[in-house]
Amino acid sequence: MAIVKTERHPELPPPTTQTGVVGWLRENLFSSWLSSVLTIVAIYVAWQAMSSLISYSFINANFAGVSKEDCTGTGACWVFIKARFGQNMYGFYPEDERWRVNIGYVLGAVGLFLVLSDTMKSKKLPAIFLFGIYPVICYFLFFGGFGLSQVETSEWGGLFLTLVLASVSIFVALPLGIVLALGRRSEMPVVRMICVGFIELVRGVPLISVLFMASVMLPLFMPEGVNFDKLVRALVGMSLFSAAYMAEVVRGGLQAIPKGQLEAANSLGLGYWQSMGLIVLPQALKISIPAIVNTFIGLFKDTTLVSIVGLLDLLSVVKAGTTDKNWLGLATEGYVFVAATFWVFCFGMSRYSIWLENKLHTGHKR
Amino acid sequence: MSEAAMKQADSSAAIQLIGMHKWYGDFHVLRDINLTVERGEKIVVCGPSGSGKSTMIRCINRLEEHQQGQIIVDGIELTNDVKKIDEIRREVGMVFQHFNLFPHLTVLENCTLAPIWVRKTPKEEAIETAMKYLERVKIPEQANKYPGQLSGGQQQRVAIARSLCMNPRVMLFDEPTSALDPEMISEVLDTMISLAEEGMTMICVTHEMGFAKTVADRVIFMDAGEVIEQAPPEEFFDNPQSERTKLFLSQILHNA
């Protein structure tokens, strides 16, 4: 006899123990005896660590005052950071000219926001501004010209210098890295050899030695009288170094795109650059976002290595401050401040990349 | 060769393959392929796996390079000249086994991309054309979805519409239904049949023998890189000449 089901089973809500706060806690934190113990131990350890960190940096910390003597509490002496804040932010950039840097920050922040966020429907104009006009404005704003007094790059420093180094290197490294990655996959042997040679050479040496070479050897290759700024030399070194890393990251993304995508693009009559620019790269870059941002974050932190060629980035300025005889013994505060500042920027990049990944997700998972 | 020269003079042919050979390294995959496809003609290519069917049609729009012989598409001979390759690719549409839709673009963007960038069609006009073809493949309501949100059959119909948006003179189908779930095959085949009825020149690599019987003007059987037999479908299925064709037909029709 055939068995036929005629009525549809009614839709029931899931059992309450599986949903809501209770369900979540039960499943994730207290699913077993061992898991419950681990949860409690972890909460205890986290509480211990956090409570002492919070009391050191906030509850028992000293905020008011002008000198070391004002720091009477048992916690951190933030007076030190406050007193030297200007130098930490701008290095030896003349105090009366620091508004120029601030304008640069504001313009950059606005441009960056318009390009990275979803507020503008077409990103063409903000992109032209940020990548075409903004660098020129910044050059004159920071360096001088058009009636603005000249500020030598040797006076630049602090967080300002760190941001200049990081943004210029990122700005150069990504496009250059993409070109190198495409070159490495090119069918033209000469192009391929040049790209492979460059990538493997640069990737195989430490950044410090690249900076040294850029600083010491670059002038030797230049004709007599041509002398690059020390900052420019460091920028060239860092950009080329990160471009080599970026190239490998992008290549990984390119290799993950099925061959069929390029074939489909070709069969529709799209040429090489159109196929790459419209079909392959958008997908390859999208899947490489985590790795690209990883490289950016690494690069951002590696800017501290420029102290080796005598540039005063945030870390070196703060470090110099700790040796000031009026503020001796406050190295911890200095390093905590530097660490926190770097963390804010890096965490921001990381969150942005997660937001971007979600935004670009179009319902196909690989 | 005199026969080949005669064929070459025949300018009404949509596609001509004359003494075409191809090697993968040392492996001789295609051997002396001679094939003329008239305008409006529908050709079904079948044969066992690895027989070179796909490779042959992929040579027609230069996704694969041939090493000897001539391929003439719409009067243009395929050489290393990139301009000619692009010219031919604009006129020859292709539908792939795995659809190869662009996953980062919506269905509509998939269809308008090539007309806008290759044919320089104004955007509004490209959208209009795309909607017309999406309606023809019966999925205009999916226009703003991403390919990943569609079923396999729908994706393949989008792929067909995407090719049609370039107004190709010839359509190549490379096993368009072999990656589909059984219940979705017929929707794709129906689209192809209606395309055939409108007079499109088509070359289909397929194992759908029902489709071959309905629309094909000629069935071509390939084995081990050679064209073994060509015949109109009635003759091909009812009275195959070669032993290899008979064996192949007995194997696939046994399951059907």
XYZ file of C-alpha atoms in Angstrom:
622
model
C 0.000 0.000 0.000
C 1.347 3.392 -0.899
C 1.812 5.915 1.850
C 0.909 9.436 0.789
C 1.272 12.522 2.881
C -1.600 14.894 2.230
C -1.216 17.539 4.896
C 1.753 19.842 5.320
C 3.370 19.796 8.724
C 2.697 23.148 10.467
C 5.592 25.548 10.932
C 6.750 25.554 14.552
C 9.052 27.996 16.372
C 12.443 26.568 17.405
C 12.787 25.347 21.007
C 13.413 28.286 23.401
C 16.616 26.794 24.759
C 18.203 27.282 21.319
C 17.411 30.909 20.731
C 17.782 34.229 22.515
C 20.305 35.096 25.196
C 19.858 31.888 27.130
C 20.267 29.787 24.030
C 23.358 31.689 22.981
C 24.975 31.435 26.421
C 24.206 27.774 26.670
C 25.547 26.975 23.241
C 28.645 29.160 23.282
C 29.784 29.525 26.878
C 28.323 26.723 28.950
C 27.828 23.889 26.502
C 29.738 21.414 28.669
C 31.366 21.066 32.064
C 34.816 21.918 30.641
C 33.503 24.832 28.644
C 31.828 26.309 31.730
C 35.067 26.120 33.742
C 37.027 27.711 30.877
C 34.461 30.481 30.564
C 34.694 31.322 34.269
C 38.498 31.215 34.293
C 38.674 33.395 31.187
C 36.289 35.960 32.652
C 38.367 36.067 35.849
C 41.671 36.553 33.976
C 40.160 39.198 31.709
C 38.754 41.033 34.702
C 42.103 41.007 36.504
C 43.989 42.316 33.479
C 41.419 44.906 32.535
C 40.892 46.257 36.010
C 44.586 46.949 36.571
C 44.924 48.447 33.082
C 41.926 50.702 33.663
C 43.102 51.812 37.084
C 46.602 52.482 35.696
C 45.487 54.501 32.705
C 42.329 56.185 34.034
C 41.342 55.830 37.693
C 44.745 56.397 39.297
C 46.212 58.355 36.389
C 47.269 62.026 36.519
C 45.824 64.322 33.922
C 46.181 67.797 35.421
C 49.385 69.729 35.794
C 52.398 70.922 33.816
C 55.408 69.084 35.183
C 56.487 65.716 36.477
C 55.971 66.926 40.047
C 52.226 67.145 39.434
C 52.088 63.402 38.959
C 51.309 62.262 42.485
C 48.884 59.429 41.779
C 50.047 55.836 41.464
C 48.855 55.479 37.859
C 50.090 56.830 34.544
C 51.468 60.371 34.254
C 49.617 61.610 31.169
C 50.846 65.125 31.957
C 54.024 64.079 30.154
C 52.104 63.340 26.954
C 50.029 66.477 27.325
C 53.022 68.755 27.848
C 54.801 67.423 24.783
C 51.648 66.879 22.718
C 52.519 69.428 20.049
C 55.877 67.857 19.403
C 54.436 64.340 19.436
C 51.931 65.364 16.798
C 53.978 67.637 14.538
C 57.654 67.125 15.418
C 59.574 70.362 14.954
C 57.071 71.813 12.531
C 56.932 75.530 13.538
C 54.096 76.105 15.959
C 52.706 79.044 13.991
C 52.475 76.925 10.842
C 50.803 73.868 12.307
C 47.397 75.008 11.080
C 48.612 74.046 7.617
C 48.981 70.451 8.676
C 45.561 70.571 10.310
C 43.958 71.831 7.108
C 45.686 68.985 5.301
C 44.191 66.559 7.828
C 40.692 67.972 7.404
C 40.840 67.930 3.594
C 42.260 64.413 3.666
C 39.625 63.205 6.106
C 36.806 64.651 3.998
C 38.242 63.198 0.778
C 38.860 59.841 2.364
C 35.377 59.760 3.837
C 33.728 60.543 0.510
C 35.770 57.951 -1.336
C 35.512 55.172 1.234
C 31.941 55.606 2.456
C 28.673 55.278 0.603
C 27.500 58.861 0.926
C 28.248 59.837 -2.668
C 26.542 57.955 -5.446
C 29.336 58.533 -7.928
C 32.832 58.400 -6.488
C 34.453 59.911 -9.551
C 34.784 63.464 -8.237
C 35.975 62.621 -4.715
C 38.441 60.138 -6.207
C 39.815 62.744 -8.606
C 40.139 65.117 -5.674
C 41.781 62.643 -3.316
C 44.188 61.015 -5.747
C 44.784 63.892 -8.158
C 44.367 67.267 -6.494
C 44.858 66.518 -2.817
C 48.505 65.372 -3.065
C 49.383 68.602 -4.895
C 47.580 70.721 -2.319
C 49.364 68.859 0.441
C 52.745 69.348 -1.152
C 52.372 73.120 -1.146
C 50.536 73.192 2.158
C 53.091 71.158 4.071
C 56.259 72.117 2.251
C 55.457 75.723 1.388
C 54.876 77.841 -1.686
C 52.181 80.261 -2.871
C 53.055 82.680 -0.083
C 53.381 80.009 2.554
C 56.764 79.948 4.203
C 58.934 76.951 3.478
C 59.107 74.221 6.100
C 61.994 71.840 5.468
C 61.120 68.150 5.740
C 63.778 67.829 8.436
C 61.409 69.777 10.669
C 58.535 67.388 10.003
C 57.950 64.798 12.647
C 55.718 63.016 15.066
C 52.382 61.535 14.061
C 52.310 63.922 11.096
C 55.417 62.366 9.605
C 54.126 58.864 10.348
C 50.888 59.624 8.501
C 52.720 61.175 5.550
C 54.974 58.127 5.269
C 52.104 55.675 5.591
C 49.681 57.378 3.228
C 52.208 58.055 0.485
C 53.527 54.495 0.650
C 50.014 53.032 0.561
C 49.031 55.386 -2.253
C 52.013 54.275 -4.362
C 52.231 50.645 -3.284
C 48.729 49.506 -4.236
C 48.708 50.584 -7.906
C 52.349 49.650 -8.358
C 51.700 46.292 -6.722
C 48.774 45.639 -9.066
C 50.917 46.453 -12.092
C 53.704 44.187 -10.826
C 51.235 41.364 -10.169
C 49.791 41.650 -13.675
C 53.323 41.828 -15.054
C 54.298 38.681 -13.217
C 51.425 36.852 -14.889
C 52.094 38.422 -18.268
C 52.721 36.277 -21.311
C 55.549 38.562 -22.359
C 58.767 37.004 -21.016
C 60.707 40.267 -20.633
C 57.936 41.976 -18.666
C 57.515 38.886 -16.540
C 61.237 38.608 -15.823
C 61.506 42.256 -14.813
C 58.554 41.966 -12.443
C 59.659 38.675 -10.925
C 63.180 40.034 -10.526
C 62.014 43.185 -8.795
C 59.574 41.399 -6.493
C 61.981 38.684 -5.457
C 64.857 41.094 -4.953
C 62.942 43.558 -2.809
C 61.008 40.922 -0.902
C 64.188 39.101 -0.055
C 65.810 41.921 1.906
C 64.800 43.533 5.210
C 63.063 46.898 5.101
C 65.819 48.435 7.199
C 68.405 47.607 4.571
C 66.136 48.979 1.848
C 65.849 52.213 3.804
C 69.605 52.314 4.300
C 70.212 51.743 0.623
C 67.632 54.345 -0.372
C 69.259 56.741 2.012
C 72.915 56.073 1.322
C 73.118 54.503 -2.116
C 70.458 56.384 -4.044
C 72.479 59.630 -3.970
C 75.449 57.727 -5.403
C 73.490 56.806 -8.534
C 72.291 60.352 -9.076
C 74.262 62.859 -11.104
C 76.376 65.369 -9.201
C 74.269 68.099 -7.625
C 70.984 66.230 -7.752
C 70.145 65.622 -4.151
C 66.949 64.056 -3.003
C 65.371 65.019 0.214
C 65.907 62.505 2.989
C 62.168 62.076 3.388
C 61.701 61.455 -0.333
C 64.382 58.793 -0.224
C 62.665 57.052 2.674
C 59.336 57.313 0.844
C 60.774 55.746 -2.299
C 62.257 52.920 -0.257
C 59.085 52.208 1.668
C 56.820 52.451 -1.378
C 58.897 50.063 -3.466
C 59.228 47.678 -0.561
C 55.495 47.545 0.085
C 54.723 47.365 -3.632
C 56.618 44.089 -3.811
C 54.541 42.660 -0.977
C 51.370 44.066 -2.455
C 52.184 42.430 -5.789
C 52.261 39.003 -4.203
C 49.015 39.642 -2.331
C 47.272 40.733 -5.518
C 48.746 37.812 -7.429
C 47.161 35.477 -4.930
C 43.819 37.126 -5.629
C 44.332 36.937 -9.391
C 45.077 33.235 -9.196
C 41.856 32.588 -7.320
C 39.719 33.889 -10.194
C 38.572 31.005 -12.408
C 39.926 30.991 -15.941
C 36.360 31.007 -17.231
C 35.935 34.631 -16.166
C 38.686 35.798 -18.471
C 37.400 33.526 -21.248
C 33.905 34.950 -20.898
C 35.287 38.485 -21.007
C 37.388 37.649 -24.064
C 34.534 35.935 -25.836
C 32.495 39.127 -25.471
C 35.241 41.053 -27.243
C 36.772 42.781 -24.217
C 40.475 43.431 -24.649
C 43.206 42.664 -22.122
C 42.986 45.872 -20.117
C 39.186 45.907 -20.169
C 39.007 42.284 -19.066
C 41.482 42.923 -16.293
C 40.042 46.238 -15.176
C 36.358 45.357 -15.359
C 36.212 41.648 -14.673
C 39.292 40.087 -13.143
C 40.765 42.808 -10.916
C 37.524 43.846 -9.181
C 37.008 40.245 -8.129
C 40.651 39.578 -7.340
C 41.002 42.719 -5.231
C 37.791 41.938 -3.427
C 38.963 38.552 -2.254
C 42.366 40.050 -1.409
C 40.921 42.770 0.831
C 41.913 41.071 4.099
C 45.448 40.466 2.847
C 45.757 43.944 1.328
C 44.667 45.599 4.562
C 47.028 43.299 6.410
C 49.867 44.641 4.279
C 48.680 48.215 4.889
C 48.655 47.658 8.634
C 52.112 46.113 8.521
C 53.329 48.998 6.420
C 51.821 51.546 8.786
C 53.693 50.063 11.710
C 56.886 49.632 9.705
C 57.059 53.397 9.258
C 58.661 53.434 12.701
C 61.785 51.984 11.075
C 62.550 55.308 9.410
C 64.133 56.374 12.672
C 67.096 54.352 11.415
C 67.756 56.946 8.715
C 67.246 59.830 11.102
C 63.617 60.752 10.490
C 61.616 61.610 13.586
C 58.363 59.698 13.325
C 55.915 59.392 16.211
C 57.859 56.675 17.982
C 61.227 58.435 17.760
C 59.795 61.778 18.915
C 58.156 60.188 21.947
C 61.308 58.194 22.625
C 63.350 61.375 22.473
C 60.921 62.919 24.958
C 61.524 60.181 27.492
C 65.177 61.182 27.670
C 64.258 64.787 28.485
C 65.758 65.354 31.953
C 62.543 66.984 33.188
C 60.532 63.889 32.325
C 62.853 61.028 33.137
C 61.325 57.722 34.093
C 58.171 58.095 32.058
C 59.072 55.766 29.192
C 56.077 53.509 29.937
C 53.605 56.327 29.425
C 55.316 57.251 26.196
C 55.227 53.754 24.758
C 51.647 53.159 25.897
C 50.647 56.361 24.144
C 52.439 55.346 20.944
C 50.929 51.879 21.083
C 47.433 53.259 21.627
C 47.795 55.718 18.763
C 48.976 53.015 16.367
C 46.243 50.707 17.559
C 43.517 53.248 16.824
C 44.660 53.649 13.222
C 45.230 49.958 12.598
C 41.950 48.958 14.211
C 40.175 51.554 12.079
C 41.675 50.040 8.914
C 40.697 46.574 10.037
C 37.076 47.550 10.740
C 36.850 49.330 7.422
C 38.046 46.254 5.586
C 35.384 44.135 7.290
C 32.693 46.660 6.380
C 33.933 46.720 2.788
C 33.947 42.942 2.528
C 30.345 42.787 3.671
C 29.331 45.561 1.334
C 30.910 43.895 -1.689
C 29.504 40.488 -0.905
C 27.127 39.693 -3.756
C 25.812 36.332 -2.718
C 28.461 34.142 -4.245
C 30.764 32.363 -1.904
C 33.945 30.718 -2.931
C 43.375 21.497 -51.497
C 41.429 22.509 -54.612
C 38.261 21.635 -52.766
C 39.449 23.786 -49.880
C 40.162 26.666 -52.215
C 36.662 26.378 -53.588
C 35.216 26.461 -50.130
C 37.236 29.532 -49.329
C 35.696 31.335 -52.254
C 32.275 30.597 -50.878
C 31.638 33.889 -49.157
C 28.163 33.011 -47.941
C 29.596 30.690 -45.275
C 29.444 31.933 -41.710
C 32.317 29.787 -40.535
C 34.882 27.771 -42.399
C 37.467 25.490 -40.916
C 39.926 24.318 -43.539
C 42.479 21.616 -42.756
C 42.721 22.804 -39.155
C 45.108 21.127 -36.743
C 45.845 21.739 -33.102
C 48.369 20.358 -30.672
C 48.622 20.603 -26.893
C 52.372 20.240 -26.543
C 53.086 16.968 -28.357
C 49.495 15.830 -28.194
C 47.694 16.118 -31.509
C 44.185 17.063 -30.331
C 42.530 18.193 -33.539
C 43.388 16.513 -36.816
C 42.513 17.957 -40.174
C 39.167 19.507 -39.308
C 37.197 20.657 -42.351
C 33.849 22.204 -41.680
C 31.703 24.803 -43.402
C 28.779 26.335 -41.602
C 26.322 28.260 -43.744
C 24.521 31.317 -42.440
C 21.499 30.318 -40.424
C 22.657 26.744 -40.187
C 22.394 24.879 -36.872
C 25.091 22.365 -36.167
C 25.165 19.957 -33.263
C 28.547 18.500 -32.375
C 28.640 15.323 -30.343
C 31.151 12.695 -29.446
C 32.759 11.002 -26.468
C 34.486 13.053 -23.817
C 37.980 14.131 -24.814
C 37.215 13.936 -28.500
C 38.055 17.611 -29.094
C 34.522 18.989 -29.554
C 34.955 21.836 -27.101
C 38.469 22.550 -28.263
C 37.215 22.859 -31.821
C 34.541 25.423 -31.067
C 36.867 27.282 -28.713
C 39.256 27.668 -31.636
C 36.539 29.505 -33.551
C 36.714 32.501 -31.232
C 40.360 32.002 -30.434
C 40.019 30.927 -26.837
C 42.343 28.231 -28.122
C 44.960 28.760 -30.761
C 45.169 26.489 -33.785
C 48.566 25.728 -35.261
C 47.786 24.724 -38.817
C 45.075 25.313 -41.375
C 42.600 28.142 -41.705
C 39.676 29.391 -39.681
C 37.540 31.938 -41.478
C 34.708 33.570 -39.583
C 32.393 35.877 -41.449
C 35.014 36.381 -44.135
C 37.779 37.228 -41.670
C 40.653 34.825 -41.252
C 41.839 34.219 -37.692
C 45.520 34.971 -37.336
C 47.661 36.364 -34.546
C 46.368 39.809 -35.422
C 44.739 41.015 -32.209
C 42.468 43.401 -34.082
C 40.998 40.600 -36.152
C 40.597 38.401 -33.090
C 38.646 41.161 -31.327
C 36.580 41.757 -34.458
C 35.624 38.090 -34.646
C 34.899 37.850 -30.929
C 32.470 40.733 -31.240
C 30.507 38.808 -33.858
C 30.650 35.411 -32.224
C 28.771 34.811 -29.000
C 29.667 31.985 -26.681
C 27.787 30.182 -23.944
C 29.854 28.106 -21.550
C 29.205 24.932 -19.634
C 29.717 26.741 -16.318
C 27.925 29.938 -17.383
C 30.906 32.149 -16.446
C 28.692 35.045 -15.474
C 30.500 37.877 -13.746
C 29.603 37.373 -10.081
C 30.447 40.921 -8.975
C 27.982 42.486 -11.424
C 24.200 42.347 -11.491
C 22.400 40.432 -14.207
C 21.713 43.685 -16.022
C 25.333 44.847 -15.720
C 26.480 41.478 -17.032
C 24.380 42.108 -20.128
C 25.293 45.752 -20.701
C 29.021 45.591 -19.954
C 30.257 44.446 -23.354
C 27.892 46.593 -25.455
C 28.943 49.671 -23.473
C 32.684 49.026 -23.407
C 33.201 47.165 -26.670
C 30.500 48.516 -28.967
C 30.419 51.940 -27.243
C 26.633 51.787 -27.085
C 25.117 54.578 -24.950
C 24.139 53.273 -21.534
C 20.377 53.804 -21.870
C 20.316 52.006 -25.188
C 22.380 49.134 -23.804
C 19.985 48.755 -20.876
C 17.023 48.760 -23.250
C 18.590 46.046 -25.397
C 19.545 44.032 -22.339
C 15.989 44.157 -20.987
C 14.678 43.082 -24.357
C 16.868 39.981 -24.332
C 16.244 39.269 -20.661
C 12.558 39.271 -21.484
C 13.224 36.910 -24.321
C 14.948 34.454 -22.021
C 12.044 35.060 -19.617
C 13.851 36.528 -16.606
C 13.442 40.318 -16.795
C 12.421 40.343 -13.106
C 15.892 39.130 -12.086
C 17.694 42.016 -13.767
C 18.943 43.623 -10.572
C 19.960 40.446 -8.786
C 23.445 39.048 -8.683
C 24.223 35.798 -10.526
C 24.882 34.043 -7.212
C 21.232 34.520 -6.283
C 19.900 32.676 -9.355
C 19.433 29.000 -10.103
C 21.673 27.277 -12.608
C 19.047 27.337 -15.340
C 18.409 31.030 -14.809
C 22.131 31.747 -14.850
C 22.558 29.953 -18.139
C 19.672 31.924 -19.637
C 21.331 35.133 -18.454
C 24.534 33.951 -20.107
C 22.626 33.467 -23.367
C 21.071 36.929 -23.055
C 24.496 38.413 -22.301
C 25.858 37.002 -25.542
C 22.827 38.098 -27.541
C 23.236 41.691 -26.333
C 26.274 41.959 -28.583
C 24.070 41.085 -31.574
C 26.346 38.251 -32.649
C 26.018 36.629 -36.045
C 27.033 33.240 -34.719
C 26.425 31.592 -31.372
C 28.665 28.882 -29.982
C 27.322 26.668 -27.202
C 29.835 24.632 -25.234
C 27.818 21.947 -23.430
C 25.321 24.517 -22.152
C 23.183 22.044 -20.211
C 25.706 19.564 -18.797
C 26.199 21.447 -15.523
C 22.489 21.853 -14.864
C 20.111 19.956 -12.622
C 17.751 17.783 -14.711
C 14.662 19.917 -14.096
C 16.421 23.007 -15.418
C 17.697 21.599 -18.697
C 14.473 22.119 -20.581
C 14.214 25.848 -19.811
C 17.644 26.397 -21.342
C 16.932 24.148 -24.304
C 13.648 25.978 -24.962
C 15.549 29.250 -25.112
C 18.014 27.733 -27.547
C 15.244 26.284 -29.694
C 13.500 29.639 -29.985
C 16.826 31.212 -30.907
C 17.299 28.599 -33.596
C 13.811 29.229 -34.959
C 14.712 32.866 -35.435
C 17.476 31.877 -37.793
C 20.592 32.294 -35.668
C 23.665 30.468 -36.886
C 24.506 28.054 -34.103
C 27.124 25.472 -33.258
C 26.226 23.453 -30.181
C 28.364 20.938 -28.426
C 25.792 18.919 -26.553
C 24.689 15.468 -25.531
C 21.021 16.425 -25.739
C 20.029 14.215 -28.627
C 16.428 15.382 -28.436
C 17.617 18.906 -29.103
C 19.731 17.672 -31.996
C 16.736 15.959 -33.564
C 14.529 19.046 -33.179
C 16.743 21.864 -34.393
C 19.929 20.597 -36.014
C 20.422 20.885 -39.746
C 23.470 18.711 -39.404
C 24.963 16.541 -36.689
C 28.695 16.161 -36.470
C 30.284 13.258 -34.687
C 33.831 13.641 -33.456
C 36.127 11.069 -31.959
C 39.788 11.313 -30.969
C 40.228 14.739 -32.554
C 38.658 13.914 -35.904
C 35.317 14.544 -37.515
C 34.119 11.009 -38.169
C 30.668 11.568 -39.554
C 28.438 14.469 -40.631
C 24.815 13.988 -41.554
C 21.339 15.468 -41.193
C 19.848 14.308 -37.875
C 17.370 11.765 -39.336
C 20.129 10.059 -41.241
C 22.594 10.366 -38.387
C 20.371 8.738 -35.803
C 18.551 6.215 -38.004
C 21.329 5.157 -40.254
C 24.795 5.930 -38.878
C 27.588 4.844 -41.183
C 30.702 4.544 -39.053
C 31.221 1.846 -36.454
C 32.376 4.399 -33.900
C 29.227 6.452 -34.397
C 27.092 3.385 -33.958
C 28.901 2.457 -30.764
C 28.574 6.007 -29.393
C 24.884 6.230 -30.235
C 24.158 2.850 -28.712
C 25.865 3.993 -25.512
C 24.087 7.303 -25.100
C 20.678 6.283 -26.389
C 20.745 3.227 -24.188
C 20.525 5.548 -21.208
C 18.026 7.935 -22.692
